[in-house]
Amino acid sequence: MKMNRTCEIQGTCMDMSPEQERKMRELQMRLHPLEMVPGTEDSKRPKADPSATIKEYSRPAAGKADAFSSDLRPPDVLLKTVHYMISRVVPRTDYRYVKLYDFVFDRLRSVRQDLVIQRAIGTSCVQILEIAVRFHLYSGYRLCTEPVAHYDSKINSDHTQECLKRLLILYQNADLEGALISNNREEFEALYLLFNLGSTEALHHIIWLPKKIRQHPSIKLALCIHSAYLQGNFLRVWRLASKCGYIQSCVLHRHLQEIRRRTLLILNTAYSSKNLRFPVSVLSKWLMFDTEEESVEFCQFHGLRVDEKGVQFQKGSPTFVESPPQPYMCNRLVDCKQGKVKVHDLIMGHTDGGHGIASTEDKDGSSAQTCR
């Protein structure tokens, strides 16, 4: 059953970009290389490819004329536009991913703007936001090592949060109308909790979900991870994280450095000694580092002494900074879970890589059902 879509203004543009904008940007030479007709990129005036040109995001401004219906794309066209970007643009290898991200980020923002102006709701709107969330989560991990001059993680996180909260509202409104607008609600409810790990607001939202939704394995696993995080049991967080799918692991990577820092602070108190050394190999495993070199660098950043015998923990000696160092990509937590699945399939949700959970039982025998 689909929800009825009510709009104050109905878009009539059936292309990915209005013709007027396409011609204007061609004339003003504001086409992105991905939108140009192949072979004209180096010409004096590149030509716009109608099948590849996508409407730019236009910032609202005081005194700006209201949008015409001919400038707005209806939800079904917006969904096709998003499918094109994820399936045709994101997989390209002739550009660095950060360049592809900048292009898709702007055009996705334009898509969401068209949805807001039309006050569109329903299945197409939900599908667009679900894809947008996966794209931002994947990109947040993929670009975590990029310098801030090329990629701003704060802006990406803000847009992820905005899309997630908009999705939750649409899910709740559908419940009130007795409609089913998505089969992926449990996945994104769990992603919202993991994205806001440690947040009482997010936990309160999940607790008040209908029991049928709360009993889904993805949400029970997310609740267990959230509970372990609040308790400071970070080793259990990693054990539970091994059961997460690829997209969920991308979310957890967002908290990786802070969890490492807090774990190191606990270990520094528990294993404080002037004579003993803590094995680097064990520390690397506990902190989810791919190599011992990364683990050593992390300890040294926090003022700990490391020699050939191991790490010397000494309570009160190191100065633990509030801002963790720039994160590494993590094969043990994230990359190993992608397998042979293509990125655009993960983002589109064509596989269970984003939320496939075989079991929520921990290695110590405890079950997700026991978490509160």
Tab-separated table of C-alpha atoms in Angstrom:
chain	number	residue	atom	x	y	z
A	1	MET	CA	0.000	0.000	0.000
A	2	LYS	CA	1.401	3.403	-0.958
A	3	MET	CA	0.881	6.668	0.816
A	4	ASN	CA	-0.829	9.407	-1.100
A	5	ARG	CA	1.552	12.145	-2.161
A	6	THR	CA	0.400	15.708	-1.648
A	7	CYS	CA	2.296	18.580	-3.225
A	8	GLU	CA	1.702	22.299	-3.383
A	9	ILE	CA	3.523	22.385	-6.708
A	10	GLN	CA	3.952	19.508	-9.121
A	11	GLY	CA	7.201	19.222	-11.051
A	12	THR	CA	6.896	18.726	-14.803
A	13	CYS	CA	10.562	18.458	-15.827
A	14	MET	CA	11.094	14.940	-17.120
A	15	ASP	CA	14.866	15.249	-17.611
A	16	MET	CA	17.636	15.153	-15.018
A	17	SER	CA	18.170	18.851	-15.658
A	18	PRO	CA	15.775	21.522	-16.936
A	19	GLU	CA	16.596	22.481	-20.513
A	20	GLN	CA	16.935	26.161	-19.611
A	21	GLU	CA	19.532	25.464	-16.934
A	22	ARG	CA	21.428	23.089	-19.196
A	23	LYS	CA	21.711	25.687	-21.958
A	24	MET	CA	22.618	28.446	-19.487
A	25	ARG	CA	25.414	26.444	-17.878
A	26	GLU	CA	26.716	25.452	-21.302
A	27	LEU	CA	26.778	29.108	-22.347
A	28	GLN	CA	28.454	30.186	-19.098
A	29	MET	CA	30.918	27.260	-19.280
A	30	ARG	CA	29.805	25.910	-15.899
A	31	LEU	CA	29.432	22.292	-16.962
A	32	HIS	CA	31.079	19.601	-14.890
A	33	PRO	CA	33.380	17.332	-16.942
A	34	LEU	CA	31.029	14.438	-16.149
A	35	GLU	CA	28.221	16.331	-17.928
A	36	MET	CA	30.069	17.134	-21.146
A	37	VAL	CA	29.687	15.405	-24.476
A	38	PRO	CA	32.703	13.066	-24.788
A	39	GLY	CA	35.371	14.627	-27.005
A	40	THR	CA	34.348	18.239	-26.332
A	41	GLU	CA	35.927	18.565	-22.867
A	42	ASP	CA	38.999	20.395	-24.192
A	43	SER	CA	37.170	22.525	-26.730
A	44	LYS	CA	36.667	26.264	-26.335
A	45	ARG	CA	33.030	25.734	-25.379
A	46	PRO	CA	32.237	22.186	-24.204
A	47	LYS	CA	28.833	20.782	-25.133
A	48	ALA	CA	26.321	19.593	-22.568
A	49	ASP	CA	25.262	15.960	-22.773
A	50	PRO	CA	21.469	15.948	-22.167
A	51	SER	CA	21.672	12.362	-20.912
A	52	ALA	CA	24.354	13.207	-18.330
A	53	THR	CA	23.632	16.787	-17.237
A	54	ILE	CA	22.046	16.961	-13.790
A	55	LYS	CA	20.441	19.956	-12.134
A	56	GLU	CA	22.777	21.845	-9.781
A	57	TYR	CA	21.929	22.713	-6.206
A	58	SER	CA	20.777	26.323	-5.953
A	59	ARG	CA	21.024	27.979	-2.561
A	60	PRO	CA	17.781	29.714	-1.466
A	61	ALA	CA	18.142	33.481	-1.184
A	62	ALA	CA	15.976	36.428	-0.206
A	63	GLY	CA	14.254	37.965	-3.197
A	64	LYS	CA	14.809	34.903	-5.341
A	65	ALA	CA	11.861	34.012	-7.560
A	66	ASP	CA	9.815	30.947	-6.672
A	67	ALA	CA	10.552	27.799	-8.633
A	68	PHE	CA	8.430	27.059	-11.684
A	69	SER	CA	6.955	23.614	-12.172
A	70	SER	CA	9.062	23.279	-15.339
A	71	ASP	CA	12.207	23.597	-13.188
A	72	LEU	CA	11.174	20.860	-10.768
A	73	ARG	CA	11.513	17.140	-11.368
A	74	PRO	CA	8.713	14.875	-10.071
A	75	PRO	CA	9.685	12.174	-7.540
A	76	ASP	CA	9.878	9.348	-10.084
A	77	VAL	CA	12.304	11.372	-12.242
A	78	LEU	CA	14.316	12.276	-9.148
A	79	LEU	CA	14.592	8.587	-8.274
A	80	LYS	CA	15.819	7.773	-11.797
A	81	THR	CA	18.353	10.594	-11.454
A	82	VAL	CA	19.665	9.133	-8.206
A	83	HIS	CA	19.873	5.663	-9.777
A	84	TYR	CA	21.890	7.132	-12.643
A	85	MET	CA	24.380	8.815	-10.296
A	86	ILE	CA	24.929	5.742	-8.146
A	87	SER	CA	25.099	3.204	-10.960
A	88	ARG	CA	26.923	5.291	-13.599
A	89	VAL	CA	28.935	7.972	-11.783
A	90	VAL	CA	30.027	6.439	-8.464
A	91	PRO	CA	31.681	3.323	-10.036
A	92	ARG	CA	33.873	5.377	-12.414
A	93	THR	CA	37.607	4.833	-12.043
A	94	ASP	CA	38.880	7.606	-14.306
A	95	TYR	CA	38.342	10.168	-11.532
A	96	ARG	CA	39.468	10.194	-7.924
A	97	TYR	CA	36.562	9.261	-5.681
A	98	VAL	CA	36.679	12.595	-3.868
A	99	LYS	CA	35.905	14.326	-7.196
A	100	LEU	CA	33.011	11.972	-7.870
A	101	TYR	CA	31.781	12.564	-4.319
A	102	ASP	CA	31.749	16.344	-4.782
A	103	PHE	CA	29.646	15.982	-7.923
A	104	VAL	CA	27.165	13.452	-6.497
A	105	PHE	CA	26.937	15.349	-3.183
A	106	ASP	CA	25.862	18.552	-4.933
A	107	ARG	CA	23.402	16.827	-7.271
A	108	LEU	CA	21.902	14.760	-4.447
A	109	ARG	CA	21.373	17.971	-2.529
A	110	SER	CA	19.523	19.357	-5.528
A	111	VAL	CA	17.363	16.238	-5.662
A	112	ARG	CA	16.425	16.630	-2.002
A	113	GLN	CA	15.706	20.317	-2.595
A	114	ASP	CA	13.210	19.447	-5.328
A	115	LEU	CA	11.523	16.988	-2.952
A	116	VAL	CA	11.214	19.631	-0.235
A	117	ILE	CA	9.813	22.302	-2.569
A	118	GLN	CA	7.156	19.867	-3.797
A	119	ARG	CA	6.534	18.600	-0.257
A	120	ALA	CA	6.774	15.129	-1.716
A	121	ILE	CA	6.289	12.004	0.383
A	122	GLY	CA	5.785	8.358	-0.486
A	123	THR	CA	7.843	5.443	-1.725
A	124	SER	CA	10.013	7.362	-4.221
A	125	CYS	CA	10.933	9.944	-1.595
A	126	VAL	CA	11.839	7.243	0.918
A	127	GLN	CA	13.928	5.305	-1.607
A	128	ILE	CA	15.858	8.457	-2.517
A	129	LEU	CA	16.631	9.239	1.122
A	130	GLU	CA	17.655	5.648	1.843
A	131	ILE	CA	20.115	5.708	-1.041
A	132	ALA	CA	21.380	9.133	0.053
A	133	VAL	CA	22.048	7.842	3.585
A	134	ARG	CA	24.019	4.846	2.308
A	135	PHE	CA	25.984	7.091	-0.061
A	136	HIS	CA	26.953	9.513	2.714
A	137	LEU	CA	27.860	6.705	5.114
A	138	TYR	CA	30.001	4.921	2.542
A	139	SER	CA	31.670	8.168	1.478
A	140	GLY	CA	32.341	9.103	5.094
A	141	TYR	CA	34.425	5.949	5.395
A	142	ARG	CA	35.954	6.004	1.926
A	143	LEU	CA	37.185	9.593	2.327
A	144	CYS	CA	38.169	9.480	6.012
A	145	THR	CA	41.853	9.977	5.198
A	146	GLU	CA	41.321	12.915	2.833
A	147	PRO	CA	42.609	16.331	4.016
A	148	VAL	CA	39.945	18.813	5.059
A	149	ALA	CA	40.773	20.950	2.019
A	150	HIS	CA	39.321	18.190	-0.177
A	151	TYR	CA	36.641	16.679	2.042
A	152	ASP	CA	34.753	18.026	5.066
A	153	SER	CA	33.581	15.159	7.281
A	154	LYS	CA	31.462	17.512	9.398
A	155	ILE	CA	29.364	18.610	6.421
A	156	ASN	CA	28.958	15.007	5.290
A	157	SER	CA	27.851	13.976	8.790
A	158	ASP	CA	25.357	16.845	8.980
A	159	HIS	CA	23.730	15.774	5.716
A	160	THR	CA	23.685	12.141	6.822
A	161	GLN	CA	21.895	13.108	10.022
A	162	GLU	CA	19.436	15.277	8.108
A	163	CYS	CA	18.542	12.440	5.728
A	164	LEU	CA	18.216	9.933	8.572
A	165	LYS	CA	15.892	12.135	10.600
A	166	ARG	CA	13.781	12.895	7.544
A	167	LEU	CA	13.481	9.157	6.921
A	168	LEU	CA	12.380	8.461	10.480
A	169	ILE	CA	9.654	11.086	10.170
A	170	LEU	CA	8.389	9.518	6.934
A	171	TYR	CA	8.360	6.071	8.558
A	172	GLN	CA	6.383	7.386	11.532
A	173	ASN	CA	3.891	9.223	9.321
A	174	ALA	CA	3.368	6.038	7.325
A	175	ASP	CA	2.606	4.172	10.559
A	176	LEU	CA	-0.077	6.708	11.430
A	177	GLU	CA	-1.710	6.200	8.031
A	178	GLY	CA	-1.349	2.438	8.178
A	179	ALA	CA	0.826	2.429	5.060
A	180	LEU	CA	3.965	0.510	4.158
A	181	ILE	CA	6.410	2.699	2.228
A	182	SER	CA	9.614	0.715	2.736
A	183	ASN	CA	10.850	-2.759	3.570
A	184	ASN	CA	14.111	-1.320	4.866
A	185	ARG	CA	12.903	0.541	7.929
A	186	GLU	CA	14.674	-1.727	10.413
A	187	GLU	CA	17.977	-1.224	8.615
A	188	PHE	CA	17.792	2.557	8.874
A	189	GLU	CA	16.451	2.613	12.417
A	190	ALA	CA	19.537	0.584	13.382
A	191	LEU	CA	21.814	2.873	11.353
A	192	TYR	CA	20.367	5.901	13.146
A	193	LEU	CA	21.221	4.403	16.544
A	194	LEU	CA	24.737	3.400	15.464
A	195	PHE	CA	25.347	6.768	13.842
A	196	ASN	CA	24.411	8.464	17.122
A	197	LEU	CA	26.216	5.982	19.359
A	198	GLY	CA	25.916	7.056	22.992
A	199	SER	CA	23.020	9.447	22.345
A	200	THR	CA	20.139	9.189	24.816
A	201	GLU	CA	17.840	10.855	22.283
A	202	ALA	CA	18.536	8.131	19.714
A	203	LEU	CA	18.132	5.404	22.328
A	204	HIS	CA	14.824	6.892	23.485
A	205	HIS	CA	13.580	6.897	19.880
A	206	ILE	CA	14.430	3.214	19.416
A	207	ILE	CA	12.879	2.168	22.736
A	208	TRP	CA	9.553	3.700	21.715
A	209	LEU	CA	9.411	1.890	18.387
A	210	PRO	CA	6.716	-0.778	17.940
A	211	LYS	CA	7.781	-4.101	19.454
A	212	LYS	CA	7.751	-5.852	16.086
A	213	ILE	CA	10.382	-3.447	14.769
A	214	ARG	CA	12.485	-3.539	17.954
A	215	GLN	CA	12.693	-7.325	17.704
A	216	HIS	CA	14.438	-7.196	14.325
A	217	PRO	CA	17.994	-8.660	14.521
A	218	SER	CA	19.594	-5.473	13.134
A	219	ILE	CA	18.009	-3.301	15.809
A	220	LYS	CA	18.699	-5.762	18.619
A	221	LEU	CA	22.351	-5.854	17.559
A	222	ALA	CA	22.503	-2.048	17.407
A	223	LEU	CA	20.984	-1.863	20.906
A	224	CYS	CA	23.607	-4.278	22.233
A	225	ILE	CA	26.415	-2.228	20.698
A	226	HIS	CA	24.911	0.964	22.098
A	227	SER	CA	24.601	-0.636	25.561
A	228	ALA	CA	28.206	-1.885	25.513
A	229	TYR	CA	29.374	1.566	24.442
A	230	LEU	CA	27.546	3.289	27.291
A	231	GLN	CA	29.003	0.768	29.760
A	232	GLY	CA	32.524	1.399	28.470
A	233	ASN	CA	32.843	-2.252	27.432
A	234	PHE	CA	34.605	-1.452	24.182
A	235	LEU	CA	36.001	-4.938	23.578
A	236	ARG	CA	32.415	-6.211	23.467
A	237	VAL	CA	31.599	-3.404	21.038
A	238	TRP	CA	34.191	-4.853	18.642
A	239	ARG	CA	32.977	-8.427	19.147
A	240	LEU	CA	29.452	-7.351	18.296
A	241	ALA	CA	30.705	-5.203	15.415
A	242	SER	CA	32.020	-8.342	13.734
A	243	LYS	CA	28.363	-9.294	13.117
A	244	CYS	CA	27.551	-6.027	11.360
A	245	GLY	CA	27.190	-5.696	7.614
A	246	TYR	CA	29.319	-3.428	5.469
A	247	ILE	CA	27.283	-0.207	5.708
A	248	GLN	CA	26.780	-0.652	9.454
A	249	SER	CA	30.543	-1.056	9.817
A	250	CYS	CA	31.058	2.180	7.897
A	251	VAL	CA	28.900	3.849	10.544
A	252	LEU	CA	30.875	2.343	13.415
A	253	HIS	CA	34.123	3.488	11.835
A	254	ARG	CA	32.926	7.033	12.500
A	255	HIS	CA	33.391	6.319	16.237
A	256	LEU	CA	36.536	4.205	15.867
A	257	GLN	CA	39.187	6.707	16.933
A	258	GLU	CA	37.232	7.965	19.944
A	259	ILE	CA	36.627	4.390	21.150
A	260	ARG	CA	40.314	3.628	20.710
A	261	ARG	CA	41.256	6.696	22.726
A	262	ARG	CA	38.878	5.827	25.562
A	263	THR	CA	40.047	2.195	25.554
A	264	LEU	CA	43.663	3.320	25.731
A	265	LEU	CA	42.842	5.570	28.668
A	266	ILE	CA	41.276	2.635	30.544
A	267	LEU	CA	44.232	0.354	29.765
A	268	ASN	CA	46.674	3.027	30.851
A	269	THR	CA	45.096	2.959	34.308
A	270	ALA	CA	44.533	-0.795	34.551
A	271	TYR	CA	48.018	-1.851	33.367
A	272	SER	CA	50.056	1.007	34.799
A	273	SER	CA	53.563	-0.201	35.645
A	274	LYS	CA	57.125	1.124	35.523
A	275	ASN	CA	58.598	-2.303	34.823
A	276	LEU	CA	56.050	-4.213	32.735
A	277	ARG	CA	55.237	-3.783	29.048
A	278	PHE	CA	51.952	-4.501	27.280
A	279	PRO	CA	52.317	-6.555	24.037
A	280	VAL	CA	51.797	-4.435	20.938
A	281	SER	CA	50.259	-7.409	19.115
A	282	VAL	CA	47.519	-7.748	21.741
A	283	LEU	CA	46.885	-4.011	21.816
A	284	SER	CA	46.576	-3.922	18.022
A	285	LYS	CA	43.946	-6.647	18.162
A	286	TRP	CA	41.997	-5.009	20.979
A	287	LEU	CA	42.019	-1.597	19.283
A	288	MET	CA	41.131	-3.003	15.846
A	289	PHE	CA	44.302	-1.867	14.079
A	290	ASP	CA	45.290	-3.606	10.851
A	291	THR	CA	49.017	-3.357	11.595
A	292	GLU	CA	51.188	-3.042	14.688
A	293	GLU	CA	52.794	0.052	13.175
A	294	GLU	CA	49.447	1.856	13.285
A	295	SER	CA	49.001	0.828	16.901
A	296	VAL	CA	52.475	2.106	17.854
A	297	GLU	CA	51.861	5.426	16.117
A	298	PHE	CA	48.553	5.826	17.935
A	299	CYS	CA	50.163	5.175	21.336
A	300	GLN	CA	53.001	7.584	20.645
A	301	PHE	CA	50.531	10.254	19.594
A	302	HIS	CA	49.011	9.988	23.074
A	303	GLY	CA	52.359	10.266	24.811
A	304	LEU	CA	52.959	6.602	25.638
A	305	ARG	CA	56.409	5.061	25.460
A	306	VAL	CA	56.781	2.132	23.072
A	307	ASP	CA	59.915	0.012	22.707
A	308	GLU	CA	60.785	-3.442	21.375
A	309	LYS	CA	59.269	-5.041	24.498
A	310	GLY	CA	55.876	-3.347	24.146
A	311	VAL	CA	53.862	-0.385	25.411
A	312	GLN	CA	54.618	1.114	28.797
A	313	PHE	CA	51.436	2.201	30.507
A	314	GLN	CA	51.981	4.671	33.300
A	315	LYS	CA	49.029	6.270	34.972
A	316	GLY	CA	49.072	10.041	34.765
A	317	SER	CA	52.132	10.298	32.511
A	318	PRO	CA	50.638	10.769	29.042
A	319	THR	CA	48.530	13.709	28.006
A	320	PHE	CA	45.440	12.352	26.306
A	321	VAL	CA	44.205	14.860	23.762
A	322	GLU	CA	40.492	15.434	23.220
A	323	SER	CA	40.678	15.200	19.425
A	324	PRO	CA	41.913	11.803	18.170
A	325	PRO	CA	44.327	11.773	15.217
A	326	GLN	CA	43.091	11.372	11.666
A	327	PRO	CA	41.588	7.871	11.302
A	328	TYR	CA	42.945	5.092	9.167
A	329	MET	CA	40.807	2.986	6.922
A	330	CYS	CA	40.228	-0.324	8.685
A	331	ASN	CA	40.252	-3.649	6.884
A	332	ARG	CA	39.430	-5.634	10.043
A	333	LEU	CA	36.321	-3.589	10.787
A	334	VAL	CA	35.030	-2.585	7.354
A	335	ASP	CA	36.837	-3.585	4.157
A	336	CYS	CA	36.859	-7.329	4.809
A	337	LYS	CA	33.043	-7.315	4.792
A	338	GLN	CA	32.580	-5.985	1.279
A	339	GLY	CA	33.683	-9.200	-0.383
A	340	LYS	CA	32.959	-9.192	-4.099
A	341	VAL	CA	29.896	-6.971	-3.807
A	342	LYS	CA	30.155	-3.815	-5.892
A	343	VAL	CA	29.942	-0.487	-4.119
A	344	HIS	CA	27.025	0.815	-6.162
A	345	ASP	CA	25.042	-2.337	-5.311
A	346	LEU	CA	25.672	-1.733	-1.608
A	347	ILE	CA	24.544	1.881	-1.878
A	348	MET	CA	21.460	0.948	-3.873
A	349	GLY	CA	20.571	-1.739	-1.335
A	350	HIS	CA	20.579	-4.518	-3.934
A	351	THR	CA	22.368	-6.846	-1.517
A	352	ASP	CA	22.147	-7.563	2.197
A	353	GLY	CA	25.631	-6.142	2.668
A	354	GLY	CA	24.202	-3.151	4.510
A	355	HIS	CA	22.146	-4.988	7.077
A	356	GLY	CA	22.567	-8.746	6.760
A	357	ILE	CA	22.839	-10.207	10.267
A	358	ALA	CA	23.175	-13.942	10.674
A	359	SER	CA	23.053	-13.983	14.441
A	360	THR	CA	23.124	-11.536	17.304
A	361	GLU	CA	24.601	-13.980	19.798
A	362	ASP	CA	27.948	-12.877	21.209
A	363	LYS	CA	30.996	-15.150	21.518
A	364	ASP	CA	30.530	-15.315	25.252
A	365	GLY	CA	27.085	-16.809	24.745
A	366	SER	CA	25.115	-13.684	25.596
A	367	SER	CA	22.318	-12.803	23.250
A	368	ALA	CA	21.063	-9.519	21.884
A	369	GLN	CA	17.714	-10.378	23.409
A	370	THR	CA	19.181	-9.729	26.859
A	371	CYS	CA	20.184	-6.141	26.032
A	372	ARG	CA	18.057	-3.255	27.141
